Coordinates of C-alpha atoms and ligand atoms in Angstrom, one line a residue:
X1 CA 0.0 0.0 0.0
X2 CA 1.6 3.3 -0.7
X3 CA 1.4 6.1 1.9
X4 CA -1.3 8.1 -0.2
X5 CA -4.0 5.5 -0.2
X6 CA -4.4 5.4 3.8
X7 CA -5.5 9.1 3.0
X8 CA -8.0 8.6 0.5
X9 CA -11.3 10.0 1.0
X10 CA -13.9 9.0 -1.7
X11 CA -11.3 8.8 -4.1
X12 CA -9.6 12.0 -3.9
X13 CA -6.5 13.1 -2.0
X14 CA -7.1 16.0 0.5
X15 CA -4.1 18.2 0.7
X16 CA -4.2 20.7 3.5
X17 CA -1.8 23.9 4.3
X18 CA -2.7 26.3 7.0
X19 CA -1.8 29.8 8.0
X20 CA -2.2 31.1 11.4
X21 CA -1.9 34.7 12.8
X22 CA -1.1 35.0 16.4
X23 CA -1.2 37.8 18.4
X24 CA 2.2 38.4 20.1
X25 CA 1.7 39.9 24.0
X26 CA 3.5 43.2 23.2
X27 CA 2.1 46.3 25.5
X28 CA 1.9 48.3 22.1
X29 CA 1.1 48.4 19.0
X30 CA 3.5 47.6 16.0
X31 CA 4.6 50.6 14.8
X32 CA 3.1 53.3 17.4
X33 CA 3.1 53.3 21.4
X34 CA -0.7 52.9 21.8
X35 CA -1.5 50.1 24.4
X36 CA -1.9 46.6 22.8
X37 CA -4.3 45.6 25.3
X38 CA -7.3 45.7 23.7
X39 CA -9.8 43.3 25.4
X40 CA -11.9 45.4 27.4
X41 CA -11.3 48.6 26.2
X42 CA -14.1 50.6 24.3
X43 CA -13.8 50.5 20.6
X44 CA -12.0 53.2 19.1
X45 CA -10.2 54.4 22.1
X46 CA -6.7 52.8 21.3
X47 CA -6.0 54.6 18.7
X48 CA -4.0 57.1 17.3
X49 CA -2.5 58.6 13.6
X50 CA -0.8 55.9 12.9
X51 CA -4.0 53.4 13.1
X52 CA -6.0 55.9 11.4
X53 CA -3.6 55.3 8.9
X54 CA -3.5 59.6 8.4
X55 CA -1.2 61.2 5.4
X56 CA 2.3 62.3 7.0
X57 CA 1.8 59.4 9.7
X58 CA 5.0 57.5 10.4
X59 CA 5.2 54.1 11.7
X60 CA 8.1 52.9 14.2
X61 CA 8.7 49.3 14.7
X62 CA 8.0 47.9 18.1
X63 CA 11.3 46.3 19.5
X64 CA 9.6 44.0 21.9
X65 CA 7.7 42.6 18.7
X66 CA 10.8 41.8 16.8
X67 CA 12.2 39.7 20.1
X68 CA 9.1 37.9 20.5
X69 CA 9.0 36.7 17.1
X70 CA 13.4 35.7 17.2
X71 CA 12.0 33.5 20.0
X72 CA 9.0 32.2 18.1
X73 CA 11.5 31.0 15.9
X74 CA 13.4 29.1 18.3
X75 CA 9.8 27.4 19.1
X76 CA 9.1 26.4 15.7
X77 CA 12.5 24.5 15.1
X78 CA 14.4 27.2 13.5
X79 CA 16.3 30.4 14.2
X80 CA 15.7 33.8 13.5
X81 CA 17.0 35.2 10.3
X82 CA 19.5 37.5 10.7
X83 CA 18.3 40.1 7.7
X84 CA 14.2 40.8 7.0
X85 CA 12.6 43.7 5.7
X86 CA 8.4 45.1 5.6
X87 CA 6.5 45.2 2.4
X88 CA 3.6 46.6 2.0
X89 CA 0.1 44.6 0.8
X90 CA -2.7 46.6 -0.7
X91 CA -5.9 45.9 -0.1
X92 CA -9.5 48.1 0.1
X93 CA -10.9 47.2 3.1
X94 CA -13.1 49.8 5.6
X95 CA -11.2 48.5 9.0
X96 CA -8.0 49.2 6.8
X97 CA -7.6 52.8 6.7
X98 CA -4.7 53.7 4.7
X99 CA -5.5 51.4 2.1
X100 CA -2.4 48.7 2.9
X101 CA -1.0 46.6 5.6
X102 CA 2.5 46.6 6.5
X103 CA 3.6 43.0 6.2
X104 CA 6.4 41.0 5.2
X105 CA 6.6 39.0 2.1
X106 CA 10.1 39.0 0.5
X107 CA 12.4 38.5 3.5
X108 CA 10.3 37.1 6.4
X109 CA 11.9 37.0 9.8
X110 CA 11.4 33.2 9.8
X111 CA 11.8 30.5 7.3
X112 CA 12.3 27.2 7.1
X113 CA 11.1 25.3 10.6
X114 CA 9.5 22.2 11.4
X115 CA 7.6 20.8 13.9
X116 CA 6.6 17.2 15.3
X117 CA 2.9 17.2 15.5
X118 CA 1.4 14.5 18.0
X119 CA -2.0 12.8 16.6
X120 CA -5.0 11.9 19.3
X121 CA -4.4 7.9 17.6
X122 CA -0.8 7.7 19.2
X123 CA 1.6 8.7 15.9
X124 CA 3.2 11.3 15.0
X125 CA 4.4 13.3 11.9
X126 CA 6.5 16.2 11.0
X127 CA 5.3 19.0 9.2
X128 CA 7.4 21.6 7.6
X129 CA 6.8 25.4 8.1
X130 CA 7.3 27.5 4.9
X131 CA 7.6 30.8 6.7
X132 CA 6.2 33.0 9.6
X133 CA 6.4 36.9 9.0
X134 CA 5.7 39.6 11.3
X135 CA 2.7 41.7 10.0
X136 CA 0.1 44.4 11.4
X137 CA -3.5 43.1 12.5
X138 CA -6.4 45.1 10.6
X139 CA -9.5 46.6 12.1
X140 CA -12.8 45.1 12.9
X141 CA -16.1 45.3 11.2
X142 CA -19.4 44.5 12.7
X143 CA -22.2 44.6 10.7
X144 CA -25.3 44.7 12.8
X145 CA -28.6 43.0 11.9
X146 CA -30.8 44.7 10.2
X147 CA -29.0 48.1 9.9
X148 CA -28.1 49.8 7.2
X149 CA -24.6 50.5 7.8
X150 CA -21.5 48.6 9.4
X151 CA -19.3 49.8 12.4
X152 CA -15.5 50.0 12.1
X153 CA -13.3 49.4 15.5
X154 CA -9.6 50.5 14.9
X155 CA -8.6 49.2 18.2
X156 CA -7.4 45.7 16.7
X157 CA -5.7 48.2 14.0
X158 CA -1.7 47.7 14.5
X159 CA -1.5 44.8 16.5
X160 CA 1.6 42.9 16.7
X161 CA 0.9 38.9 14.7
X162 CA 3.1 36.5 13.7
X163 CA 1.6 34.6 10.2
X164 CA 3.0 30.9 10.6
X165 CA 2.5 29.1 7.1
X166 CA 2.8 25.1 6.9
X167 CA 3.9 23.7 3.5
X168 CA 1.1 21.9 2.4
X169 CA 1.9 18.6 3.9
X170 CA -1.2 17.5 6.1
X171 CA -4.1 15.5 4.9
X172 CA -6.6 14.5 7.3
X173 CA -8.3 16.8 9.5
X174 CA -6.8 15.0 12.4
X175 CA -3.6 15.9 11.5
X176 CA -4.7 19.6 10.9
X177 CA -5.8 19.7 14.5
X178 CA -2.9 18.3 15.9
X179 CA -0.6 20.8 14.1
X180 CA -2.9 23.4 15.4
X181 CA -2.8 22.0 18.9
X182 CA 1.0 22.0 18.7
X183 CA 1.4 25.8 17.1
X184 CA -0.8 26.9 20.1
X185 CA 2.0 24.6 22.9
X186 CA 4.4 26.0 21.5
X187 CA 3.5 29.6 21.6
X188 CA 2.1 29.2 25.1
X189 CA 5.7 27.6 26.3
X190 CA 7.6 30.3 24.3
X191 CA 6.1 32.9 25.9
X192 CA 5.1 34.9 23.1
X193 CA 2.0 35.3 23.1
X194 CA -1.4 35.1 25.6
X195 CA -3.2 31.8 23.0
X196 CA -6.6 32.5 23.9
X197 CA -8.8 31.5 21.7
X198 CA -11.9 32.5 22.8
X199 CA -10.4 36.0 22.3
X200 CA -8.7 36.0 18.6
X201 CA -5.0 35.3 20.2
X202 CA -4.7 32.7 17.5
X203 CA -6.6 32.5 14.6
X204 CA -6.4 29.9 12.1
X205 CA -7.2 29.9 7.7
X206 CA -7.6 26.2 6.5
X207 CA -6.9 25.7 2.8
X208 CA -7.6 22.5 1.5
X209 CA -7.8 20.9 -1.8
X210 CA -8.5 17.6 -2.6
X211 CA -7.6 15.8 -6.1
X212 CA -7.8 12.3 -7.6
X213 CA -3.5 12.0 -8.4
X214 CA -1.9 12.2 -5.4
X215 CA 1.0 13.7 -7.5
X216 CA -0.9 17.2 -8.7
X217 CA -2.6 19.5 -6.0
X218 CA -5.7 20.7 -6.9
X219 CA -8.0 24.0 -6.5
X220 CA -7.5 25.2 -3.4
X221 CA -10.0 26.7 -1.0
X222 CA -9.4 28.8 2.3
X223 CA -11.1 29.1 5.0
X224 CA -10.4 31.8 7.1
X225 CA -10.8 33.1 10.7
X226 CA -11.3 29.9 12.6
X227 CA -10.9 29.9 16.4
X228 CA -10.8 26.3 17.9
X229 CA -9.3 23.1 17.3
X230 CA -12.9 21.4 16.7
X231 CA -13.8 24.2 13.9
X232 CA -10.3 23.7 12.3
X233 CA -11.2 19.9 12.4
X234 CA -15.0 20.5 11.6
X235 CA -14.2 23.0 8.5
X236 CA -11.8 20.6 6.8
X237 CA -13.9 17.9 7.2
X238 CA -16.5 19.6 5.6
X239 CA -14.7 22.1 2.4
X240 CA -13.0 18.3 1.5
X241 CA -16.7 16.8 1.1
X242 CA -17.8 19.8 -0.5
X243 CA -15.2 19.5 -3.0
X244 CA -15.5 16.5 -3.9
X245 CA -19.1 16.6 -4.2
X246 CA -18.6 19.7 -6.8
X247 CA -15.8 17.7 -8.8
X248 CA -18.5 14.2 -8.5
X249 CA -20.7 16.4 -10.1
X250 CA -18.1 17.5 -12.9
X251 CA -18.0 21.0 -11.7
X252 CA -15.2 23.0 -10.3
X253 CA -13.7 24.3 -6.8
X254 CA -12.9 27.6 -7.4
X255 CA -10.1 29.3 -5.4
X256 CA -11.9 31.8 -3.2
X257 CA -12.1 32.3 0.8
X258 CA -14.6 31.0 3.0
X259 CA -16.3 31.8 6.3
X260 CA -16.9 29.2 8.6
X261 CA -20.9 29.1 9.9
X262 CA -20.2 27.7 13.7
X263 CA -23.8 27.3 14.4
X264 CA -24.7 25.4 11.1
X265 CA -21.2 23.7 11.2
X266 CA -20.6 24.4 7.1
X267 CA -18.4 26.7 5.2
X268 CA -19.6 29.8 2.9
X269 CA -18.3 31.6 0.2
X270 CA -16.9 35.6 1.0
X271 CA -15.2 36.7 -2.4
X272 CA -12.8 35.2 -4.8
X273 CA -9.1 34.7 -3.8
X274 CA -7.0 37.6 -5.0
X275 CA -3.1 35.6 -6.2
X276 CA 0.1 37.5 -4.4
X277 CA 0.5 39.5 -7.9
X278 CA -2.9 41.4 -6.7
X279 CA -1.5 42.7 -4.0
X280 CA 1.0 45.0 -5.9
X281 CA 3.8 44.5 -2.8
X282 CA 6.4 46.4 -2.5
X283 CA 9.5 47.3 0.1
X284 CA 7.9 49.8 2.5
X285 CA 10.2 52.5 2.9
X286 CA 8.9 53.9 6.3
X287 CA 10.3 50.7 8.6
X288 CA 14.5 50.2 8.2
X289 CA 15.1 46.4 7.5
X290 CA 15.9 44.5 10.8
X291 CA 18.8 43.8 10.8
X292 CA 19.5 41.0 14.3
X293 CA 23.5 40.3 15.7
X294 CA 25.0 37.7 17.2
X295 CA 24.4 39.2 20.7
X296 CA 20.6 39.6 19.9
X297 CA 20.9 35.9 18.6
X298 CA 22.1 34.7 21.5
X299 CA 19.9 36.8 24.3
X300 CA 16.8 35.6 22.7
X301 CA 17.8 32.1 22.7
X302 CA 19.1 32.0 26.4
X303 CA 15.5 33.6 27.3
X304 CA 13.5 30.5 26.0
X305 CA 11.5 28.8 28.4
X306 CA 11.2 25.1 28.2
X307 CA 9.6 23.9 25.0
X308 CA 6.7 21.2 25.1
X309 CA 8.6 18.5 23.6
X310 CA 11.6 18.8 26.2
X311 CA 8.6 18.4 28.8
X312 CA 7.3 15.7 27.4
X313 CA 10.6 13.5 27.3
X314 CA 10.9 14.7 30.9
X315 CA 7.7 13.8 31.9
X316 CA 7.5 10.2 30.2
X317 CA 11.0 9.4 31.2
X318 CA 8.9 9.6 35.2
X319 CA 6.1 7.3 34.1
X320 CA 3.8 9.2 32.7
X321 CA 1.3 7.9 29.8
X322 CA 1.0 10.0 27.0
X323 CA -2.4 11.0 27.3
X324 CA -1.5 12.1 30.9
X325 CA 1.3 14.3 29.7
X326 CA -0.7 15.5 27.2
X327 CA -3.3 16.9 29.1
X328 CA -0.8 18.2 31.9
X329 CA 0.7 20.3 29.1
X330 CA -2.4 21.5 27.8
X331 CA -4.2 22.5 30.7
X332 CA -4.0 26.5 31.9
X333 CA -3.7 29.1 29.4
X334 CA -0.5 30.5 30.2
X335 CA 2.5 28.2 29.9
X336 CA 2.6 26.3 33.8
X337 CA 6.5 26.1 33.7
X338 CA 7.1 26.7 36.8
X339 CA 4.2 24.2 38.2
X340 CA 5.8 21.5 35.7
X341 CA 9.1 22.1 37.1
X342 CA 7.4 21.1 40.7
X343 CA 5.7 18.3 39.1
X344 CA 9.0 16.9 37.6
X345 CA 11.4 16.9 40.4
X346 CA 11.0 12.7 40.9
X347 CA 8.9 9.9 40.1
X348 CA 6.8 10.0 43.1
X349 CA 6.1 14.2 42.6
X350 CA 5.0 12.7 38.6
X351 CA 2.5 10.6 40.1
X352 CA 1.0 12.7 43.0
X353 CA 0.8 16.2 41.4
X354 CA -0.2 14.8 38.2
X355 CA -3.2 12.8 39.9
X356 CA -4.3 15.6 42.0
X357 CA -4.3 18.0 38.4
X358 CA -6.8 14.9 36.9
X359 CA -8.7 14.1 39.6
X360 CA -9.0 17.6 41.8
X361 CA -7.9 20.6 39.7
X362 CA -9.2 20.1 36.7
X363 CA -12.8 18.8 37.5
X364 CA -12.8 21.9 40.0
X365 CA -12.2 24.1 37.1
X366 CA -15.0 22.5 35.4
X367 CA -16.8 23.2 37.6
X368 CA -16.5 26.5 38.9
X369 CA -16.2 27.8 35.3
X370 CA -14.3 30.8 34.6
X371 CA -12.2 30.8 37.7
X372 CA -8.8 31.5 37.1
X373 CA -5.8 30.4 39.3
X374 CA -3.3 32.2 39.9
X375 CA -0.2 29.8 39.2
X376 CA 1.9 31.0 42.5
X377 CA -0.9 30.6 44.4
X378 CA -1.5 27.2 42.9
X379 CA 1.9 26.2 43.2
X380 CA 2.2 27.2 46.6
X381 CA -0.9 25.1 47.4
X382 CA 0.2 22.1 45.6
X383 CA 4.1 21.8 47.3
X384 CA 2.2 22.8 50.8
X385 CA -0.6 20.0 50.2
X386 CA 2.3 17.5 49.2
X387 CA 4.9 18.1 52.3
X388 CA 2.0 17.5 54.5
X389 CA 1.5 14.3 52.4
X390 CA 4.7 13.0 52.5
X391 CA 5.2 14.1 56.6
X392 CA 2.3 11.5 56.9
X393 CA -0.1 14.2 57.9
X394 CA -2.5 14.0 55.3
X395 CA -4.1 10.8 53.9
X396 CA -4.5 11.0 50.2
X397 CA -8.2 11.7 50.3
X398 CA -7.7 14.7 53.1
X399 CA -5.1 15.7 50.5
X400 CA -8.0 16.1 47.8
X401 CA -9.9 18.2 50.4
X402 CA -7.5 20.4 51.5
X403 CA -6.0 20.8 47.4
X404 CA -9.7 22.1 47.0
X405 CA -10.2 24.8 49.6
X406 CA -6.5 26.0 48.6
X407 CA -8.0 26.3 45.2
X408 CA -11.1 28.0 46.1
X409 CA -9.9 30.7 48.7
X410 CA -6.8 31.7 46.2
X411 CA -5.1 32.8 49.3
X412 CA -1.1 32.3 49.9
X413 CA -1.4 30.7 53.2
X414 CA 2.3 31.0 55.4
X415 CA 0.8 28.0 57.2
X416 CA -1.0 25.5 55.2
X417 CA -0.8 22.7 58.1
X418 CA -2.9 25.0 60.6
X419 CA -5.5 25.3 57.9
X420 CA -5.6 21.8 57.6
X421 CA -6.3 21.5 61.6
X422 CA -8.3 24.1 61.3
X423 CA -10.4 22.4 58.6
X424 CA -9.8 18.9 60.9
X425 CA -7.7 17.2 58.4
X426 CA -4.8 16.4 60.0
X427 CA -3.6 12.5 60.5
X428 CA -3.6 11.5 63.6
X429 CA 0.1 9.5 64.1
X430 CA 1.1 9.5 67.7
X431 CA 1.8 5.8 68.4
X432 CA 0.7 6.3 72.2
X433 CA -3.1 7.6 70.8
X434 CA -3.2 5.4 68.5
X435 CA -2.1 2.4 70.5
X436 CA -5.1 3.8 72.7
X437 CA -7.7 3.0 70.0
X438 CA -6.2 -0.2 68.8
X439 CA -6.6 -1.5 72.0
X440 CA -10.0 -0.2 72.9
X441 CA -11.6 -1.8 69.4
X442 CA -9.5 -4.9 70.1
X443 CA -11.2 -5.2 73.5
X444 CA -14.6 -4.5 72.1
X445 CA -14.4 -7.0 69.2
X446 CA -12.9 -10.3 70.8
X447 CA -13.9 -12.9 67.6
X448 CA -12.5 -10.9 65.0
X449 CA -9.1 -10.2 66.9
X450 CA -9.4 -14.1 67.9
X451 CA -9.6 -14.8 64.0
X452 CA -6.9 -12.5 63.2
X453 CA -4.4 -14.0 65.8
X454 CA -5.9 -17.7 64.4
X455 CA -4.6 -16.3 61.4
X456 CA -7.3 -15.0 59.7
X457 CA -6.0 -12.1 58.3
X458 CA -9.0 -10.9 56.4
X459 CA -10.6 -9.4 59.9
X460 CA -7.9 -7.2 59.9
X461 CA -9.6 -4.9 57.8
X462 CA -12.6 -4.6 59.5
X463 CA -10.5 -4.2 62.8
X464 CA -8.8 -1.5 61.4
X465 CA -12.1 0.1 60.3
X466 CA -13.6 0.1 63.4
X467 CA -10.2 2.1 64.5
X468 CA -10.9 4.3 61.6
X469 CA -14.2 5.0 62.6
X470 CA -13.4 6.0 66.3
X471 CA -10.9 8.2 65.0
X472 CA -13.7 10.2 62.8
X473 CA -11.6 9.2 59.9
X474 CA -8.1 10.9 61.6
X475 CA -5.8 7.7 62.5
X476 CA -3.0 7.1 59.7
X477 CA -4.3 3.6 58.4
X478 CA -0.5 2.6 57.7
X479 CA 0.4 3.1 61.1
X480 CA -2.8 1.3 62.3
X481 CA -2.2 -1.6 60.7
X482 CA 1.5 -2.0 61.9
X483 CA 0.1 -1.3 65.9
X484 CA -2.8 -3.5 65.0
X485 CA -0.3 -6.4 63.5
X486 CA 1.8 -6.4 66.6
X487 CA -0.7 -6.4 69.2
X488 CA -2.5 -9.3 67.5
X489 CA 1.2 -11.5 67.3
X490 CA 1.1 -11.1 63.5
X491 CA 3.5 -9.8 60.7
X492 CA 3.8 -7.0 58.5
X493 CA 2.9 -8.0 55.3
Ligands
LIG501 P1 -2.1 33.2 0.6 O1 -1.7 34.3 1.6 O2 -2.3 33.7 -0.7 O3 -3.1 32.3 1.1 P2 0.3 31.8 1.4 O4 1.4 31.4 0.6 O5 0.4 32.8 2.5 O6 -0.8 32.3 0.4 O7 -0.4 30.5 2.0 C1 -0.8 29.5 1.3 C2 -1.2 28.3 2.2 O8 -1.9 27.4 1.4 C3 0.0 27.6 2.7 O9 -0.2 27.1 4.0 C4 0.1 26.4 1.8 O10 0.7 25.3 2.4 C5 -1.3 26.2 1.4 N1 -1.5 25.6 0.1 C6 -1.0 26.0 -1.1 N2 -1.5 25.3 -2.1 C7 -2.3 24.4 -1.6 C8 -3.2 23.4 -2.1 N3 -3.2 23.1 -3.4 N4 -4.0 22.7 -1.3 C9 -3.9 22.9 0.0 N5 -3.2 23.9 0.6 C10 -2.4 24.6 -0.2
LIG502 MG1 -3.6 33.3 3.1

């Protein structure tokens, strides 16, 4: 079987490329010192000349921008190139005011990475970047139901984004959501930008063509705009159907960009797609070419956090199952380096931290949506919870308890063990207490102790129960069952 047929859909071979704008966390804009953080201002209040695009206006590129992107390289599997230079791309477009966005095309800032996407079925697969380019966001329009005029917000206008383009190498939409899953890692762990989806951080344009040789691409559609893994996986799904419905039919794809319907879950047409020769680029003259040294090289590279793959050796290499590690990495918005670091100091840290982010953390979050954690507080919570555990103060489940009023107060406690008294969680482990209770239930449940010493150990358990029980749930049951063992005349197991 060659590689190609495993692929096949109805006949045809689905090729898939996608480009994807992320916003990098700069306080300003790209060329002009109006605040960059957008979210909940009004619209049309960060802005000034140089958004409005106004004659005489003249842009200044943001250093912070250019750093961010040097390490973006680093997290796609490449380096920074030393020499790039902005073009500019004309358009007409109302949330575009001057009539062209500065971009790069010639001489992008990156070129040439690769990264190793991991699929939900247990493979993997490398997939080539062509390029990423540093480039200004446009407006927004809203067009509001029923009125006869649209709304143009210039706050968006100038933000910083990184374009990351994939040669066209994917072909199921499986694999297109993996390599979207892995572009949003690795900007999280790279620092570079805030990956919210929900709130445009990273958006992504599908193009996809399908075609009955696997040796000649064919028309290629793009959908643009998408904001979640399941839409990127959803639209795909659906423009290959379409397209192979349409060529079934013996019409043609056209090359044009969609919209995605969320609601409906199909594409839609917007307007035919204009070829690079439309867009009449040319050098801008405004912005100098950046020009990056050795020592610039270098700083950026020495400031790169830990990248997800590193973590994910690290974290397999203590035990961990893939789908474990997986979710460890994905979980939180912003990159939990520090938290992983606490998680990865040995085998036994591996097992307990990563449990308690399954089984407490993460259902609490569910739960209590939109609560955000702070990460020191977290962290703090977590290495507090876990001394107490390994002292032998806390059973496991008291640990769960505890985990979960640390999460819900967000408070820094100095003293996490007097919370836990205070909440009545603290393991009870004196030996002269507990010897105390042993003997009390022994006295007050003479056939099962008989059995035990008659060497019945299965009454054991209920013996320790009972001491379990008297203790309102406080005795450590290790410790029980040693005192219990040696007052009955029988031997650690
Ligand atoms: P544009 O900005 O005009 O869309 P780009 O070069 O920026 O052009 O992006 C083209 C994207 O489309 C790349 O991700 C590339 O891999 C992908 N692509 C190119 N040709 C095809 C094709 N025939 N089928 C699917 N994807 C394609
Ligand atoms: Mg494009």
């Amino acid at each position: 079987m060659k590689v190609e047929d495993k692929y096949m859909v109805r006949g045809y071979y689905p090729t898939i490329g996608i480009e994807c704008h992320v916003q990098l966390k700069t306080k300003t804009k790209l060329f002009s010192s109006v605040s960059n953080e957008a979210r909940d201002a009004l619209p049309n209040t960060l802005i000034n000349h140089i958004c409005y695009g106004l004659p005489g206006a003249l842009p200044k590129l943001n250093g912070e921008a250019v750093r961010l992107a040097a390490k973006a390289a680093y997290a796609l599997g490449t380096e920074p190139q030393r020499f790039s230079k902005f073009d500019r791309k004309h358009y007409f477009y109302p949330d575009l005011p001057k009539g062209y966005q500065i971009s790069q095309f010639e001489q992008p800032i990156i070129l040439d990475g690769k990264i190793t996407i991991y699929l939900e079925d247990g493979t993997e697969k490398t997939v080539a970047i062509t390029r990423a380019h540093l480039e200004e966001d446009a407006g927004k329009s809203t067009h509001p139901t029923g009125a006869d005029y649209s709304l143009v917000d210039l706050n968006r206008a100038g933000t910083p984004l990184l374009e990351i383009v994939s040669e066209p190498e994917l072909h199921t939409s499986a694999e297109a959501k993996a390599y979207a899953k892995e572009l949003w890692l690795r900007m999280k762990y790279a620092g570079v930008s805030d990956v919210d989806l929900y709130h445009g951080n990273m958006r992504f344009d599908v193009n996809v063509s399908v075609s009955k040789d696997p040796s000649t691409f064919g028309t290629r559609s793009e959908t643009k705009n998408l904001n979640s893994f399941r839409s990127v996986e959803k639209a795909i799904d659906y423009e290959i159907n379409r397209q192979i419905d349409l060529l079934e039919q013996g019409e043609k794809v056209v090359q044009e960009t969609r919209g995605w319907l969320d609601d409906q879950l199909k594409t839609v047409s917007q307007r035919s797609k204009e070829d690079a020769h439309d867009y009449r680029y040319f050098p801008d003259p405004d912005i100098p070419p950046i020009v990056l040294d050795d020592d610039f090289i270098e700083q950026t590279k020495s400031e790169i956090f830990t990248l997800p793959d590193e973590w994910r050796q690290r974290l397999f290499k203590l035990g961990l199952d893939k789908q474990t590690v997986e979710t460890l990495l994905e979980f939180q918005v912003e990159a939990p380096t520090d938290f992983l670091s606490l998680i990865t100091q040995d085998e036994k840290t591996a097992k307990i931290y990563s449990n308690w982010v399954i089984n407490t953390e993460i259902p609490f979050v569910r739960e209590h949506q939109g609560v955000i954690i702070n990460e020191q507080t977290r962290n703090n919570a977590y290495s507090g919870v876990y001394t107490l555990v390994s002292n032998g103060k806390l059973s496991s489940n008291n640990a769960k308890i505890l985990l979960e009023i640390l999460l819900e107060n967000q408070v820094d406690y100095k003293d996490i063990e007097q919370l836990a008294a205070d909440h009545n969680l603290i393991q009870e482990n004196d030996t002269a207490t507990l010897e105390l209770i042993v003997d009390s239930v022994i006295a007050d449940n003479p056939k099962p102790a008989e059995d035990v010493r008659n060497g019945e150990l299965k009454a054991i358990g209920f013996l320790v129960g009972k001491v379990m029980q008297s203790s309102k749930g406080k005795a450590n049951p290790a410790e029980v069952q040693k005192i219990m063992r040696k007052r009955l005349g029988v031997s650690d197991e």
